[in-house]
Amino acid sequence: MKIVISHEAMQWFKEEMEAKAGEYIRFYARYGGSSQLHDGFSLGVTKEQPMELSVELVEEDIHFYIEDRDIWYFDGHDLHVTVDPKQKELTYSYVK
């Protein structure tokens, strides 16, 4: 599995989350909501240091990652992160 971040999403992280070089951004399974993969769970995103890093993408020295404990959520899919141009919010797609 891998993480793919679009150019627009990278700009979103820099502007909205004030992500800077050397920082870590975690994608995690959170209880509540729903997704294409699981009812009752949705994808969350936060800035925090990794504890048990499983998957990592480094772009412009910003580390995007998923912890071992959250890998089940992706069910073998790659995570693609883009931005909805109208809503100006992150969108996630899961690709086998």
mmCIF file of C-alpha atoms in Angstrom:
data_model
loop_
_atom_site.group_PDB
_atom_site.id
_atom_site.type_symbol
_atom_site.label_atom_id
_atom_site.label_comp_id
_atom_site.label_asym_id
_atom_site.label_seq_id
_atom_site.Cartn_x
_atom_site.Cartn_y
_atom_site.Cartn_z
ATOM 1 C CA MET A 1 0.000 0.000 0.000
ATOM 2 C CA LYS A 2 1.107 3.546 -0.611
ATOM 3 C CA ILE A 3 0.046 7.147 -0.071
ATOM 4 C CA VAL A 4 -0.343 9.477 -3.058
ATOM 5 C CA ILE A 5 -0.689 13.237 -2.452
ATOM 6 C CA SER A 6 -1.721 15.531 -5.331
ATOM 7 C CA HIS A 7 -0.035 18.908 -5.838
ATOM 8 C CA GLU A 8 -3.277 20.636 -4.776
ATOM 9 C CA ALA A 9 -3.479 18.533 -1.618
ATOM 10 C CA MET A 10 0.131 19.381 -0.784
ATOM 11 C CA GLN A 11 -0.715 23.079 -1.042
ATOM 12 C CA TRP A 12 -3.802 22.486 1.148
ATOM 13 C CA PHE A 13 -1.661 20.886 3.879
ATOM 14 C CA LYS A 14 0.784 23.798 3.791
ATOM 15 C CA GLU A 15 -1.947 26.437 3.957
ATOM 16 C CA GLU A 16 -4.683 24.860 6.102
ATOM 17 C CA MET A 17 -2.577 22.754 8.483
ATOM 18 C CA GLU A 18 0.492 25.009 8.261
ATOM 19 C CA ALA A 19 2.616 21.939 7.494
ATOM 20 C CA LYS A 20 6.329 22.650 7.377
ATOM 21 C CA ALA A 21 9.442 20.678 6.460
ATOM 22 C CA GLY A 22 10.279 18.034 9.057
ATOM 23 C CA GLU A 23 6.696 17.684 10.345
ATOM 24 C CA TYR A 24 4.595 14.509 10.350
ATOM 25 C CA ILE A 25 0.974 14.226 9.199
ATOM 26 C CA ARG A 26 -0.904 11.096 10.183
ATOM 27 C CA PHE A 27 -3.892 9.514 8.431
ATOM 28 C CA TYR A 28 -5.905 7.355 10.823
ATOM 29 C CA ALA A 29 -9.127 5.387 11.152
ATOM 30 C CA ARG A 30 -11.623 7.158 13.376
ATOM 31 C CA TYR A 31 -14.903 5.919 14.747
ATOM 32 C CA GLY A 32 -17.896 7.694 13.250
ATOM 33 C CA GLY A 33 -19.034 8.660 9.792
ATOM 34 C CA SER A 34 -18.585 6.335 6.876
ATOM 35 C CA SER A 35 -16.292 5.818 3.940
ATOM 36 C CA GLN A 36 -16.096 3.848 0.712
ATOM 37 C CA LEU A 37 -14.423 1.077 2.692
ATOM 38 C CA HIS A 38 -16.221 0.926 6.065
ATOM 39 C CA ASP A 39 -19.553 1.993 7.545
ATOM 40 C CA GLY A 40 -19.131 3.555 10.967
ATOM 41 C CA PHE A 41 -15.522 4.641 10.347
ATOM 42 C CA SER A 42 -13.980 7.540 8.457
ATOM 43 C CA LEU A 43 -10.499 8.825 7.759
ATOM 44 C CA GLY A 44 -8.977 11.404 10.067
ATOM 45 C CA VAL A 45 -5.864 13.521 9.629
ATOM 46 C CA THR A 46 -3.698 15.154 12.291
ATOM 47 C CA LYS A 47 -0.190 16.452 12.914
ATOM 48 C CA GLU A 48 1.685 14.174 15.291
ATOM 49 C CA GLN A 49 4.894 12.192 15.645
ATOM 50 C CA PRO A 50 4.699 8.504 14.641
ATOM 51 C CA MET A 51 4.814 5.696 17.184
ATOM 52 C CA GLU A 52 4.607 2.607 14.939
ATOM 53 C CA LEU A 53 4.925 3.871 11.404
ATOM 54 C CA SER A 54 3.705 1.411 8.756
ATOM 55 C CA VAL A 55 3.439 3.403 5.499
ATOM 56 C CA GLU A 56 5.185 6.696 4.759
ATOM 57 C CA LEU A 57 5.423 9.219 1.946
ATOM 58 C CA VAL A 58 7.875 12.121 2.178
ATOM 59 C CA GLU A 59 7.102 15.092 -0.071
ATOM 60 C CA GLU A 60 8.940 18.398 0.274
ATOM 61 C CA ASP A 61 10.376 17.014 3.546
ATOM 62 C CA ILE A 62 6.861 16.655 5.018
ATOM 63 C CA HIS A 63 6.156 13.117 6.253
ATOM 64 C CA PHE A 64 2.700 11.660 5.542
ATOM 65 C CA TYR A 65 2.120 8.345 7.255
ATOM 66 C CA ILE A 66 -0.183 5.606 8.537
ATOM 67 C CA GLU A 67 0.412 3.748 11.802
ATOM 68 C CA ASP A 68 0.444 -0.054 12.070
ATOM 69 C CA ARG A 69 -2.751 0.048 14.155
ATOM 70 C CA ASP A 70 -4.673 1.808 11.342
ATOM 71 C CA ILE A 71 -3.534 -0.234 8.350
ATOM 72 C CA TRP A 72 -6.635 -2.514 8.577
ATOM 73 C CA TYR A 73 -8.813 0.436 7.539
ATOM 74 C CA PHE A 74 -7.291 0.564 4.045
ATOM 75 C CA ASP A 75 -7.991 -3.101 3.301
ATOM 76 C CA GLY A 76 -5.060 -3.364 0.877
ATOM 77 C CA HIS A 77 -5.933 -0.148 -0.997
ATOM 78 C CA ASP A 78 -3.610 2.763 -1.783
ATOM 79 C CA LEU A 79 -4.686 6.127 -0.362
ATOM 80 C CA HIS A 80 -5.008 8.957 -2.912
ATOM 81 C CA VAL A 81 -5.457 12.445 -1.436
ATOM 82 C CA THR A 82 -6.756 15.305 -3.588
ATOM 83 C CA VAL A 83 -8.756 18.510 -3.078
ATOM 84 C CA ASP A 84 -12.346 19.158 -4.128
ATOM 85 C CA PRO A 85 -12.037 22.399 -6.168
ATOM 86 C CA LYS A 86 -15.495 23.682 -5.185
ATOM 87 C CA GLN A 87 -15.467 22.787 -1.483
ATOM 88 C CA LYS A 88 -11.713 23.380 -1.076
ATOM 89 C CA GLU A 89 -11.575 20.329 1.209
ATOM 90 C CA LEU A 90 -9.525 17.156 1.085
ATOM 91 C CA THR A 91 -10.998 14.181 -0.721
ATOM 92 C CA TYR A 92 -9.827 10.603 -0.366
ATOM 93 C CA SER A 93 -10.011 7.752 -2.795
ATOM 94 C CA TYR A 94 -8.927 4.163 -2.260
ATOM 95 C CA VAL A 95 -7.330 2.347 -5.187
ATOM 96 C CA LYS A 96 -6.578 -1.398 -5.338
#
